[in-house]
PDB file of C-alpha atoms and ligand atoms in Angstrom:
ATOM      1  CA  MET A   1      -1.365 -24.324 -34.021  1.00  0.00           C
ATOM      2  CA  ALA A   2      -2.226 -21.130 -35.439  1.00  0.00           C
ATOM      3  CA  THR A   3      -3.774 -17.831 -34.231  1.00  0.00           C
ATOM      4  CA  PRO A   4      -5.368 -18.208 -30.817  1.00  0.00           C
ATOM      5  CA  GLN A   5      -9.170 -18.229 -30.449  1.00  0.00           C
ATOM      6  CA  VAL A   6     -10.317 -15.263 -28.512  1.00  0.00           C
ATOM      7  CA  LEU A   7     -12.919 -15.924 -25.805  1.00  0.00           C
ATOM      8  CA  HIS A   8     -14.584 -12.785 -24.192  1.00  0.00           C
ATOM      9  CA  THR A   9     -17.051 -14.325 -21.766  1.00  0.00           C
ATOM     10  CA  VAL A  10     -17.186 -16.350 -18.765  1.00  0.00           C
ATOM     11  CA  ALA A  11     -19.610 -18.663 -20.467  1.00  0.00           C
ATOM     12  CA  GLU A  12     -17.348 -19.368 -23.333  1.00  0.00           C
ATOM     13  CA  MET A  13     -14.448 -19.940 -21.007  1.00  0.00           C
ATOM     14  CA  THR A  14     -16.540 -22.458 -18.931  1.00  0.00           C
ATOM     15  CA  ALA A  15     -17.684 -24.172 -21.847  1.00  0.00           C
ATOM     16  CA  LEU A  16     -14.081 -24.590 -23.017  1.00  0.00           C
ATOM     17  CA  ARG A  17     -12.990 -25.847 -19.483  1.00  0.00           C
ATOM     18  CA  GLU A  18     -15.767 -28.468 -19.642  1.00  0.00           C
ATOM     19  CA  ARG A  19     -14.952 -29.672 -22.878  1.00  0.00           C
ATOM     20  CA  LEU A  20     -11.350 -30.004 -21.889  1.00  0.00           C
ATOM     21  CA  THR A  21     -12.246 -32.058 -19.043  1.00  0.00           C
ATOM     22  CA  SER A  22     -14.491 -34.506 -20.717  1.00  0.00           C
ATOM     23  CA  GLU A  23     -11.653 -34.894 -23.238  1.00  0.00           C
ATOM     24  CA  GLY A  24      -9.206 -35.598 -20.505  1.00  0.00           C
ATOM     25  CA  LYS A  25      -7.110 -32.535 -21.371  1.00  0.00           C
ATOM     26  CA  THR A  26      -5.157 -30.318 -18.961  1.00  0.00           C
ATOM     27  CA  LEU A  27      -5.229 -26.652 -18.971  1.00  0.00           C
ATOM     28  CA  ALA A  28      -2.215 -24.126 -18.215  1.00  0.00           C
ATOM     29  CA  LEU A  29      -3.176 -20.556 -17.577  1.00  0.00           C
ATOM     30  CA  VAL A  30      -0.872 -17.638 -18.118  1.00  0.00           C
ATOM     31  CA  PRO A  31      -2.345 -14.571 -16.269  1.00  0.00           C
ATOM     32  CA  THR A  32      -1.376 -11.340 -18.055  1.00  0.00           C
ATOM     33  CA  MET A  33      -2.636  -7.699 -18.421  1.00  0.00           C
ATOM     34  CA  GLY A  34      -1.483  -7.577 -22.119  1.00  0.00           C
ATOM     35  CA  ALA A  35       1.195  -5.453 -23.994  1.00  0.00           C
ATOM     36  CA  LEU A  36       2.867  -8.791 -24.487  1.00  0.00           C
ATOM     37  CA  HIS A  37       6.617  -9.073 -24.650  1.00  0.00           C
ATOM     38  CA  GLU A  38       9.231 -11.776 -24.941  1.00  0.00           C
ATOM     39  CA  GLY A  39       9.036 -12.219 -21.102  1.00  0.00           C
ATOM     40  CA  HIS A  40       5.399 -13.194 -21.444  1.00  0.00           C
ATOM     41  CA  LEU A  41       6.171 -15.553 -24.462  1.00  0.00           C
ATOM     42  CA  ALA A  42       8.540 -17.283 -22.425  1.00  0.00           C
ATOM     43  CA  LEU A  43       5.845 -17.994 -19.713  1.00  0.00           C
ATOM     44  CA  VAL A  44       3.542 -19.353 -22.496  1.00  0.00           C
ATOM     45  CA  THR A  45       6.152 -21.633 -23.895  1.00  0.00           C
ATOM     46  CA  ARG A  46       6.783 -23.011 -20.375  1.00  0.00           C
ATOM     47  CA  ALA A  47       3.142 -23.360 -19.968  1.00  0.00           C
ATOM     48  CA  ARG A  48       3.037 -25.475 -23.183  1.00  0.00           C
ATOM     49  CA  GLU A  49       5.405 -27.921 -21.710  1.00  0.00           C
ATOM     50  CA  LEU A  50       3.114 -28.304 -18.699  1.00  0.00           C
ATOM     51  CA  ALA A  51      -0.351 -28.658 -20.164  1.00  0.00           C
ATOM     52  CA  ASP A  52      -2.327 -29.882 -23.242  1.00  0.00           C
ATOM     53  CA  VAL A  53      -4.089 -26.488 -23.818  1.00  0.00           C
ATOM     54  CA  VAL A  54      -2.782 -23.012 -22.853  1.00  0.00           C
ATOM     55  CA  VAL A  55      -4.877 -20.088 -22.205  1.00  0.00           C
ATOM     56  CA  VAL A  56      -3.550 -16.730 -21.911  1.00  0.00           C
ATOM     57  CA  SER A  57      -5.701 -14.288 -19.920  1.00  0.00           C
ATOM     58  CA  ILE A  58      -5.518 -10.596 -20.931  1.00  0.00           C
ATOM     59  CA  PHE A  59      -7.096  -8.313 -18.446  1.00  0.00           C
ATOM     60  CA  VAL A  60      -6.160  -4.864 -17.272  1.00  0.00           C
ATOM     61  CA  ASN A  61      -7.284  -5.177 -13.628  1.00  0.00           C
ATOM     62  CA  PRO A  62      -8.630  -1.988 -12.432  1.00  0.00           C
ATOM     63  CA  LEU A  63      -8.514  -3.226  -8.638  1.00  0.00           C
ATOM     64  CA  GLN A  64      -4.874  -3.239  -8.729  1.00  0.00           C
ATOM     65  CA  PHE A  65      -4.314   0.334  -9.675  1.00  0.00           C
ATOM     66  CA  GLY A  66      -4.240   3.072  -7.181  1.00  0.00           C
ATOM     67  CA  ALA A  67      -5.459   6.720  -7.604  1.00  0.00           C
ATOM     68  CA  GLY A  68      -3.063   8.574 -10.098  1.00  0.00           C
ATOM     69  CA  GLU A  69      -1.562   5.308 -11.267  1.00  0.00           C
ATOM     70  CA  ASP A  70      -1.436   4.317 -14.879  1.00  0.00           C
ATOM     71  CA  PHE A  71      -4.662   2.326 -15.299  1.00  0.00           C
ATOM     72  CA  ASP A  72      -5.976   4.724 -18.081  1.00  0.00           C
ATOM     73  CA  ARG A  73      -2.909   4.744 -20.091  1.00  0.00           C
ATOM     74  CA  TYR A  74      -1.748   1.004 -19.647  1.00  0.00           C
ATOM     75  CA  PRO A  75      -1.100  -0.295 -23.012  1.00  0.00           C
ATOM     76  CA  ARG A  76      -4.247  -2.138 -24.278  1.00  0.00           C
ATOM     77  CA  THR A  77      -3.015  -4.002 -27.534  1.00  0.00           C
ATOM     78  CA  LEU A  78      -5.241  -6.976 -27.921  1.00  0.00           C
ATOM     79  CA  GLU A  79      -5.025  -7.279 -31.582  1.00  0.00           C
ATOM     80  CA  THR A  80      -1.291  -7.488 -31.539  1.00  0.00           C
ATOM     81  CA  ASP A  81      -1.108  -9.664 -28.555  1.00  0.00           C
ATOM     82  CA  VAL A  82      -3.197 -12.319 -30.285  1.00  0.00           C
ATOM     83  CA  VAL A  83      -0.877 -12.063 -33.219  1.00  0.00           C
ATOM     84  CA  ALA A  84       2.150 -12.270 -31.157  1.00  0.00           C
ATOM     85  CA  LEU A  85       0.537 -15.396 -29.395  1.00  0.00           C
ATOM     86  CA  ALA A  86       0.062 -17.293 -32.679  1.00  0.00           C
ATOM     87  CA  ASP A  87       1.663 -20.899 -32.644  1.00  0.00           C
ATOM     88  CA  HIS A  88       2.139 -20.263 -28.797  1.00  0.00           C
ATOM     89  CA  ALA A  89      -1.313 -20.454 -27.168  1.00  0.00           C
ATOM     90  CA  GLU A  90      -4.660 -21.997 -28.317  1.00  0.00           C
ATOM     91  CA  PHE A  91      -6.863 -19.687 -26.317  1.00  0.00           C
ATOM     92  CA  VAL A  92      -6.840 -15.996 -25.230  1.00  0.00           C
ATOM     93  CA  PHE A  93      -9.353 -15.219 -22.584  1.00  0.00           C
ATOM     94  CA  ALA A  94      -9.931 -11.436 -22.699  1.00  0.00           C
ATOM     95  CA  PRO A  95     -13.025 -10.557 -20.557  1.00  0.00           C
ATOM     96  CA  ASP A  96     -14.628  -7.284 -19.998  1.00  0.00           C
ATOM     97  CA  VAL A  97     -14.571  -5.862 -16.545  1.00  0.00           C
ATOM     98  CA  ASP A  98     -18.238  -6.765 -15.861  1.00  0.00           C
ATOM     99  CA  GLU A  99     -17.405 -10.403 -16.996  1.00  0.00           C
ATOM    100  CA  VAL A 100     -14.772 -10.472 -14.195  1.00  0.00           C
ATOM    101  CA  TYR A 101     -16.593  -8.361 -11.488  1.00  0.00           C
ATOM    102  CA  PRO A 102     -20.287  -8.962 -12.187  1.00  0.00           C
ATOM    103  CA  ASP A 103     -21.159  -7.225  -8.991  1.00  0.00           C
ATOM    104  CA  ARG A 104     -20.234  -4.165 -10.675  1.00  0.00           C
ATOM    105  CA  VAL A 105     -23.441  -4.551 -12.817  1.00  0.00           C
ATOM    106  CA  GLY A 106     -25.466  -5.762 -10.130  1.00  0.00           C
ATOM    107  CA  GLY A 107     -24.724  -9.670 -10.559  1.00  0.00           C
ATOM    108  CA  ALA A 108     -23.177 -12.067  -8.199  1.00  0.00           C
ATOM    109  CA  SER A 109     -20.523 -10.733  -5.843  1.00  0.00           C
ATOM    110  CA  VAL A 110     -16.911 -11.442  -6.080  1.00  0.00           C
ATOM    111  CA  PRO A 111     -14.997 -12.094  -2.755  1.00  0.00           C
ATOM    112  CA  VAL A 112     -12.226  -9.519  -2.257  1.00  0.00           C
ATOM    113  CA  GLN A 113      -9.131 -11.399  -1.209  1.00  0.00           C
ATOM    114  CA  SER A 114      -6.805  -9.756   1.501  1.00  0.00           C
ATOM    115  CA  ALA A 115      -3.088 -10.040   0.910  1.00  0.00           C
ATOM    116  CA  GLY A 116      -2.569  -9.366   4.640  1.00  0.00           C
ATOM    117  CA  PRO A 117       0.419  -7.926   6.166  1.00  0.00           C
ATOM    118  CA  VAL A 118       3.058  -8.916   3.552  1.00  0.00           C
ATOM    119  CA  GLY A 119       0.723  -7.185   1.181  1.00  0.00           C
ATOM    120  CA  GLU A 120       1.430  -3.977   2.864  1.00  0.00           C
ATOM    121  CA  THR A 121       5.220  -3.810   2.638  1.00  0.00           C
ATOM    122  CA  PHE A 122       7.468  -2.944  -0.257  1.00  0.00           C
ATOM    123  CA  GLU A 123       5.214  -2.657  -3.516  1.00  0.00           C
ATOM    124  CA  GLY A 124       2.154  -2.707  -1.202  1.00  0.00           C
ATOM    125  CA  ALA A 125       3.427   0.182   0.926  1.00  0.00           C
ATOM    126  CA  SER A 126       3.916   2.507  -2.022  1.00  0.00           C
ATOM    127  CA  ARG A 127       0.676   1.062  -3.895  1.00  0.00           C
ATOM    128  CA  PRO A 128      -1.734   0.333  -0.913  1.00  0.00           C
ATOM    129  CA  GLY A 129      -4.484  -1.997  -2.008  1.00  0.00           C
ATOM    130  CA  HIS A 130      -2.487  -3.379  -4.988  1.00  0.00           C
ATOM    131  CA  PHE A 131      -2.004  -6.840  -3.737  1.00  0.00           C
ATOM    132  CA  ASP A 132      -5.569  -7.229  -2.423  1.00  0.00           C
ATOM    133  CA  GLY A 133      -6.655  -6.303  -6.155  1.00  0.00           C
ATOM    134  CA  VAL A 134      -3.939  -8.776  -7.767  1.00  0.00           C
ATOM    135  CA  LEU A 135      -5.080 -11.626  -5.300  1.00  0.00           C
ATOM    136  CA  THR A 136      -8.735 -10.693  -5.966  1.00  0.00           C
ATOM    137  CA  VAL A 137      -8.381 -11.032  -9.923  1.00  0.00           C
ATOM    138  CA  VAL A 138      -6.036 -13.904  -9.791  1.00  0.00           C
ATOM    139  CA  ALA A 139      -8.592 -16.006  -7.354  1.00  0.00           C
ATOM    140  CA  ARG A 140     -11.394 -14.954  -9.612  1.00  0.00           C
ATOM    141  CA  LEU A 141      -9.408 -15.962 -12.808  1.00  0.00           C
ATOM    142  CA  PHE A 142      -8.640 -19.179 -11.211  1.00  0.00           C
ATOM    143  CA  ASP A 143     -12.303 -19.732 -10.259  1.00  0.00           C
ATOM    144  CA  ILE A 144     -13.392 -18.965 -13.985  1.00  0.00           C
ATOM    145  CA  VAL A 145     -10.519 -20.890 -15.941  1.00  0.00           C
ATOM    146  CA  LYS A 146     -10.032 -23.720 -13.494  1.00  0.00           C
ATOM    147  CA  PRO A 147      -6.459 -24.354 -14.586  1.00  0.00           C
ATOM    148  CA  ASP A 148      -4.222 -27.363 -13.778  1.00  0.00           C
ATOM    149  CA  VAL A 149      -0.985 -25.261 -14.004  1.00  0.00           C
ATOM    150  CA  VAL A 150      -0.410 -21.630 -13.938  1.00  0.00           C
ATOM    151  CA  VAL A 151       2.774 -19.964 -14.951  1.00  0.00           C
ATOM    152  CA  PHE A 152       4.085 -16.633 -13.183  1.00  0.00           C
ATOM    153  CA  GLY A 153       7.220 -14.685 -13.906  1.00  0.00           C
ATOM    154  CA  GLN A 154       9.809 -14.162 -11.006  1.00  0.00           C
ATOM    155  CA  LYS A 155      10.281 -10.426 -11.612  1.00  0.00           C
ATOM    156  CA  ASP A 156       7.262  -9.776  -9.507  1.00  0.00           C
ATOM    157  CA  ALA A 157       8.821 -11.691  -6.470  1.00  0.00           C
ATOM    158  CA  GLN A 158       6.168 -10.299  -4.059  1.00  0.00           C
ATOM    159  CA  GLN A 159       3.245 -11.226  -6.229  1.00  0.00           C
ATOM    160  CA  VAL A 160       4.704 -14.765  -6.732  1.00  0.00           C
ATOM    161  CA  PHE A 161       5.142 -15.013  -2.917  1.00  0.00           C
ATOM    162  CA  LEU A 162       1.413 -13.856  -2.306  1.00  0.00           C
ATOM    163  CA  VAL A 163      -0.088 -15.894  -5.096  1.00  0.00           C
ATOM    164  CA  ARG A 164       1.903 -18.888  -3.850  1.00  0.00           C
ATOM    165  CA  SER A 165       0.656 -18.356  -0.501  1.00  0.00           C
ATOM    166  CA  MET A 166      -2.956 -17.983  -1.503  1.00  0.00           C
ATOM    167  CA  ILE A 167      -2.832 -21.199  -3.318  1.00  0.00           C
ATOM    168  CA  GLU A 168      -1.436 -23.003  -0.380  1.00  0.00           C
ATOM    169  CA  LYS A 169      -3.808 -21.445   1.958  1.00  0.00           C
ATOM    170  CA  MET A 170      -6.931 -22.255  -0.167  1.00  0.00           C
ATOM    171  CA  ALA A 171      -5.680 -25.624  -1.000  1.00  0.00           C
ATOM    172  CA  LEU A 172      -6.155 -25.057  -4.606  1.00  0.00           C
ATOM    173  CA  PRO A 173      -5.369 -27.991  -6.703  1.00  0.00           C
ATOM    174  CA  ILE A 174      -3.187 -25.973  -8.999  1.00  0.00           C
ATOM    175  CA  ARG A 175       0.680 -26.354 -10.042  1.00  0.00           C
ATOM    176  CA  PHE A 176       2.353 -23.058  -9.475  1.00  0.00           C
ATOM    177  CA  GLU A 177       5.282 -22.655 -11.905  1.00  0.00           C
ATOM    178  CA  VAL A 178       7.562 -19.593 -11.610  1.00  0.00           C
ATOM    179  CA  LEU A 179       9.958 -18.662 -14.450  1.00  0.00           C
ATOM    180  CA  GLU A 180      13.233 -16.617 -14.240  1.00  0.00           C
ATOM    181  CA  THR A 181      13.171 -13.010 -15.379  1.00  0.00           C
ATOM    182  CA  ILE A 182      13.846 -12.203 -19.040  1.00  0.00           C
ATOM    183  CA  ARG A 183      16.081  -9.424 -19.798  1.00  0.00           C
ATOM    184  CA  GLU A 184      17.230  -7.239 -22.753  1.00  0.00           C
ATOM    185  CA  ALA A 185      20.916  -7.709 -23.693  1.00  0.00           C
ATOM    186  CA  ASP A 186      21.987  -4.849 -21.324  1.00  0.00           C
ATOM    187  CA  GLY A 187      20.406  -6.469 -18.320  1.00  0.00           C
ATOM    188  CA  LEU A 188      16.939  -4.455 -18.133  1.00  0.00           C
ATOM    189  CA  ALA A 189      14.286  -6.733 -16.950  1.00  0.00           C
ATOM    190  CA  LEU A 190      11.466  -6.969 -19.870  1.00  0.00           C
ATOM    191  CA  SER A 191       8.322  -5.007 -18.772  1.00  0.00           C
ATOM    192  CA  SER A 192       5.097  -3.767 -20.517  1.00  0.00           C
ATOM    193  CA  ARG A 193       6.005  -0.501 -18.617  1.00  0.00           C
ATOM    194  CA  ASN A 194       9.555  -0.237 -20.377  1.00  0.00           C
ATOM    195  CA  ARG A 195       7.587   1.317 -23.439  1.00  0.00           C
ATOM    196  CA  TYR A 196       6.760   4.376 -21.457  1.00  0.00           C
ATOM    197  CA  LEU A 197      10.473   5.234 -21.179  1.00  0.00           C
ATOM    198  CA  ASN A 198      12.299   7.609 -23.425  1.00  0.00           C
ATOM    199  CA  GLU A 199      15.754   7.157 -24.653  1.00  0.00           C
ATOM    200  CA  GLU A 200      17.663   8.933 -21.528  1.00  0.00           C
ATOM    201  CA  GLU A 201      15.214   7.190 -19.168  1.00  0.00           C
ATOM    202  CA  ARG A 202      15.721   3.856 -20.784  1.00  0.00           C
ATOM    203  CA  THR A 203      19.491   4.335 -20.119  1.00  0.00           C
ATOM    204  CA  ALA A 204      18.828   5.272 -16.458  1.00  0.00           C
ATOM    205  CA  ALA A 205      16.719   2.378 -15.874  1.00  0.00           C
ATOM    206  CA  LEU A 206      19.796   0.235 -15.982  1.00  0.00           C
ATOM    207  CA  ALA A 207      20.301   1.466 -12.477  1.00  0.00           C
ATOM    208  CA  LEU A 208      17.979  -1.363 -11.366  1.00  0.00           C
ATOM    209  CA  PRO A 209      19.989  -4.304 -13.089  1.00  0.00           C
ATOM    210  CA  HIS A 210      23.210  -2.668 -12.169  1.00  0.00           C
ATOM    211  CA  ALA A 211      22.297  -2.427  -8.341  1.00  0.00           C
ATOM    212  CA  LEU A 212      21.212  -6.239  -8.416  1.00  0.00           C
ATOM    213  CA  LEU A 213      24.545  -7.287  -9.993  1.00  0.00           C
ATOM    214  CA  ALA A 214      26.379  -5.127  -7.441  1.00  0.00           C
ATOM    215  CA  ALA A 215      24.499  -6.705  -4.601  1.00  0.00           C
ATOM    216  CA  ALA A 216      25.023 -10.361  -6.084  1.00  0.00           C
ATOM    217  CA  ARG A 217      28.829  -9.623  -6.356  1.00  0.00           C
ATOM    218  CA  GLU A 218      29.064  -8.277  -2.776  1.00  0.00           C
ATOM    219  CA  ALA A 219      27.053 -11.326  -1.553  1.00  0.00           C
ATOM    220  CA  HIS A 220      30.088 -13.452  -2.227  1.00  0.00           C
ATOM    221  CA  HIS A 221      31.849 -12.085   0.503  1.00  0.00           C
ATOM    222  CA  ALA A 222      29.806  -9.851   2.651  1.00  0.00           C
ATOM    223  CA  ASN A 223      26.845  -9.769   4.973  1.00  0.00           C
ATOM    224  CA  ALA A 224      23.188  -8.957   4.357  1.00  0.00           C
ATOM    225  CA  GLY A 225      23.855  -5.240   5.551  1.00  0.00           C
ATOM    226  CA  ALA A 226      26.710  -4.623   3.372  1.00  0.00           C
ATOM    227  CA  VAL A 227      24.910  -6.173   0.382  1.00  0.00           C
ATOM    228  CA  ARG A 228      21.918  -3.986   0.873  1.00  0.00           C
ATOM    229  CA  GLU A 229      24.109  -0.907   1.442  1.00  0.00           C
ATOM    230  CA  VAL A 230      26.008  -1.680  -1.728  1.00  0.00           C
ATOM    231  CA  GLY A 231      22.896  -2.141  -3.773  1.00  0.00           C
ATOM    232  CA  ARG A 232      21.553   1.290  -2.711  1.00  0.00           C
ATOM    233  CA  SER A 233      24.514   3.004  -3.241  1.00  0.00           C
ATOM    234  CA  VAL A 234      24.472   2.171  -7.004  1.00  0.00           C
ATOM    235  CA  PHE A 235      21.498   4.646  -7.361  1.00  0.00           C
ATOM    236  CA  GLU A 236      23.657   7.559  -6.371  1.00  0.00           C
ATOM    237  CA  ASN A 237      25.024   7.389  -9.876  1.00  0.00           C
ATOM    238  CA  TYR A 238      21.821   7.833 -11.514  1.00  0.00           C
ATOM    239  CA  PRO A 239      20.296  11.238 -10.673  1.00  0.00           C
ATOM    240  CA  LEU A 240      17.209  10.574 -13.036  1.00  0.00           C
ATOM    241  CA  VAL A 241      16.117   7.659 -10.946  1.00  0.00           C
ATOM    242  CA  ARG A 242      14.324   7.755  -7.479  1.00  0.00           C
ATOM    243  CA  LEU A 243      14.976   4.629  -5.549  1.00  0.00           C
ATOM    244  CA  ASP A 244      11.858   3.701  -3.684  1.00  0.00           C
ATOM    245  CA  TYR A 245      13.210   0.492  -2.019  1.00  0.00           C
ATOM    246  CA  LEU A 246      16.134  -1.997  -2.256  1.00  0.00           C
ATOM    247  CA  ASP A 247      15.969  -4.655   0.362  1.00  0.00           C
ATOM    248  CA  LEU A 248      16.891  -8.346   0.998  1.00  0.00           C
ATOM    249  CA  VAL A 249      13.851 -10.513   2.003  1.00  0.00           C
ATOM    250  CA  ASP A 250      13.790 -14.052   3.433  1.00  0.00           C
ATOM    251  CA  PRO A 251      12.178 -15.888   0.658  1.00  0.00           C
ATOM    252  CA  THR A 252      10.122 -18.124   3.107  1.00  0.00           C
ATOM    253  CA  ASN A 253       8.258 -15.071   4.755  1.00  0.00           C
ATOM    254  CA  PHE A 254       9.316 -12.233   2.608  1.00  0.00           C
ATOM    255  CA  GLN A 255      10.473 -10.223   5.674  1.00  0.00           C
ATOM    256  CA  SER A 256      13.567  -7.938   5.567  1.00  0.00           C
ATOM    257  CA  VAL A 257      16.163  -9.960   6.799  1.00  0.00           C
ATOM    258  CA  SER A 258      18.858  -8.492   9.716  1.00  0.00           C
ATOM    259  CA  ASP A 259      22.358  -7.678   8.750  1.00  0.00           C
ATOM    260  CA  ASP A 260      23.683 -10.963  10.072  1.00  0.00           C
ATOM    261  CA  TYR A 261      21.157 -13.085   8.465  1.00  0.00           C
ATOM    262  CA  GLN A 262      22.423 -16.364   7.054  1.00  0.00           C
ATOM    263  CA  GLY A 263      20.630 -18.333   4.254  1.00  0.00           C
ATOM    264  CA  PRO A 264      19.066 -17.741   0.906  1.00  0.00           C
ATOM    265  CA  ALA A 265      17.624 -14.179   0.251  1.00  0.00           C
ATOM    266  CA  THR A 266      15.952 -12.537  -2.564  1.00  0.00           C
ATOM    267  CA  VAL A 267      16.873  -8.813  -3.382  1.00  0.00           C
ATOM    268  CA  VAL A 268      13.883  -6.737  -4.302  1.00  0.00           C
ATOM    269  CA  VAL A 269      13.991  -3.226  -5.830  1.00  0.00           C
ATOM    270  CA  ALA A 270      11.769  -0.615  -7.028  1.00  0.00           C
ATOM    271  CA  ALA A 271      12.525   2.607  -8.676  1.00  0.00           C
ATOM    272  CA  VAL A 272      10.801   5.516 -10.396  1.00  0.00           C
ATOM    273  CA  VAL A 273      12.435   6.459 -13.704  1.00  0.00           C
ATOM    274  CA  GLY A 274      10.738   9.835 -14.935  1.00  0.00           C
ATOM    275  CA  THR A 275       7.237   8.850 -14.300  1.00  0.00           C
ATOM    276  CA  THR A 276       7.533   5.145 -14.734  1.00  0.00           C
ATOM    277  CA  ARG A 277       7.709   2.749 -11.843  1.00  0.00           C
ATOM    278  CA  LEU A 278      10.013  -0.348 -12.474  1.00  0.00           C
ATOM    279  CA  ILE A 279      10.558  -3.367 -10.257  1.00  0.00           C
ATOM    280  CA  ASP A 280      13.115  -6.010 -10.297  1.00  0.00           C
ATOM    281  CA  THR A 281      14.470  -8.982  -8.334  1.00  0.00           C
ATOM    282  CA  GLU A 282      17.563 -11.376  -7.899  1.00  0.00           C
ATOM    283  CA  ASN A 283      17.608 -14.466  -5.762  1.00  0.00           C
ATOM    284  CA  LEU A 284      20.943 -14.924  -3.738  1.00  0.00           C
ATOM    285  CA  GLU A 285      21.713 -18.586  -2.980  1.00  0.00           C
ATOM    286  CA  ARG A 286      23.194 -17.948   0.390  1.00  0.00           C
ATOM    287  CA  LEU A 287      24.244 -15.042   2.721  1.00  0.00           C
ATOM    288  CA  HIS A 288      26.971 -15.289   5.305  1.00  0.00           C
ATOM    289  CA  ALA A 289      26.971 -13.549   8.721  1.00  0.00           C
TER     290      ALA A 289
HETATM  291  O1  PAF B 301       1.448  -9.569 -13.178  1.00  0.00           O
HETATM  292  C1  PAF B 301       0.574  -9.113 -13.912  1.00  0.00           C
HETATM  293  O2  PAF B 301       0.551  -9.128 -14.992  1.00  0.00           O
HETATM  294  C2  PAF B 301      -0.960  -8.884 -13.062  1.00  0.00           C
HETATM  295  O3  PAF B 301      -0.500  -8.465 -11.832  1.00  0.00           O
HETATM  296  C3  PAF B 301      -1.678 -10.244 -13.138  1.00  0.00           C
HETATM  297  C4  PAF B 301      -1.010 -11.438 -12.231  1.00  0.00           C
HETATM  298  C5  PAF B 301      -2.037 -10.474 -14.355  1.00  0.00           C
HETATM  299  C6  PAF B 301      -2.919  -9.974 -12.417  1.00  0.00           C
HETATM  300  O4  PAF B 301      -3.712  -8.851 -12.806  1.00  0.00           O
END
């Protein structure tokens, strides 16, 4: 395998899918917004294990950015992304916005997906409409690419929950694979947005993995209420960081759990470092009342 072939149009992507189907080959899709890092490459490596051909989509989706968010400054690095994908993926699908949303130029309308009540909590509470935008583009990409398998990263735990729910609700014939978060040596989760951080902010950003670690340690002997408090209290040591939320959710419904909840839980955290919003997550095997 060498440098991936870049497809820019829905017509090119459809022709590829049709050819692969006629050859009896399976296709794995890794949806991204580009600015690829090792975390993305790990998703692509997993995708390779699951299908004959890997397509990485690179599309900065305007629908999932709110007013005043970083849509304009979001890094667009297609050339280096394609180089990074050499020997990893056969194809990159990098459409223009009019290809994804033809209704913008008078073409067929794209149904807007609603993320429902879960889409209005946590990330959705701070970023209204974000998950409707995510699900709309993901459904559209699924429709265009028609993947057999898709691979997502666990770091965006709420996105993972909502995409999985959408696949189930729409009974899409797609295997949904989720890969653990890839971290720097000091624990910071890899994110395309880490490149916004200056040195001081990069150090302060460790508040997120430190809080997750403290919460996970507390979970060995304390209940959900105490775990939550311990996680939140870590942020008191990081004046440069503004905690948005740190909570424990039931992974089956993404609802915040009660203090005496027993069972598996996911810690979700979001914080703003300087002007950069970061999220992270950790699964806890079992909480005790
Ligand atoms: O996780 C992301 O990078 C994006 O939300 C996704 C899934 C590619 C949709 O734009």
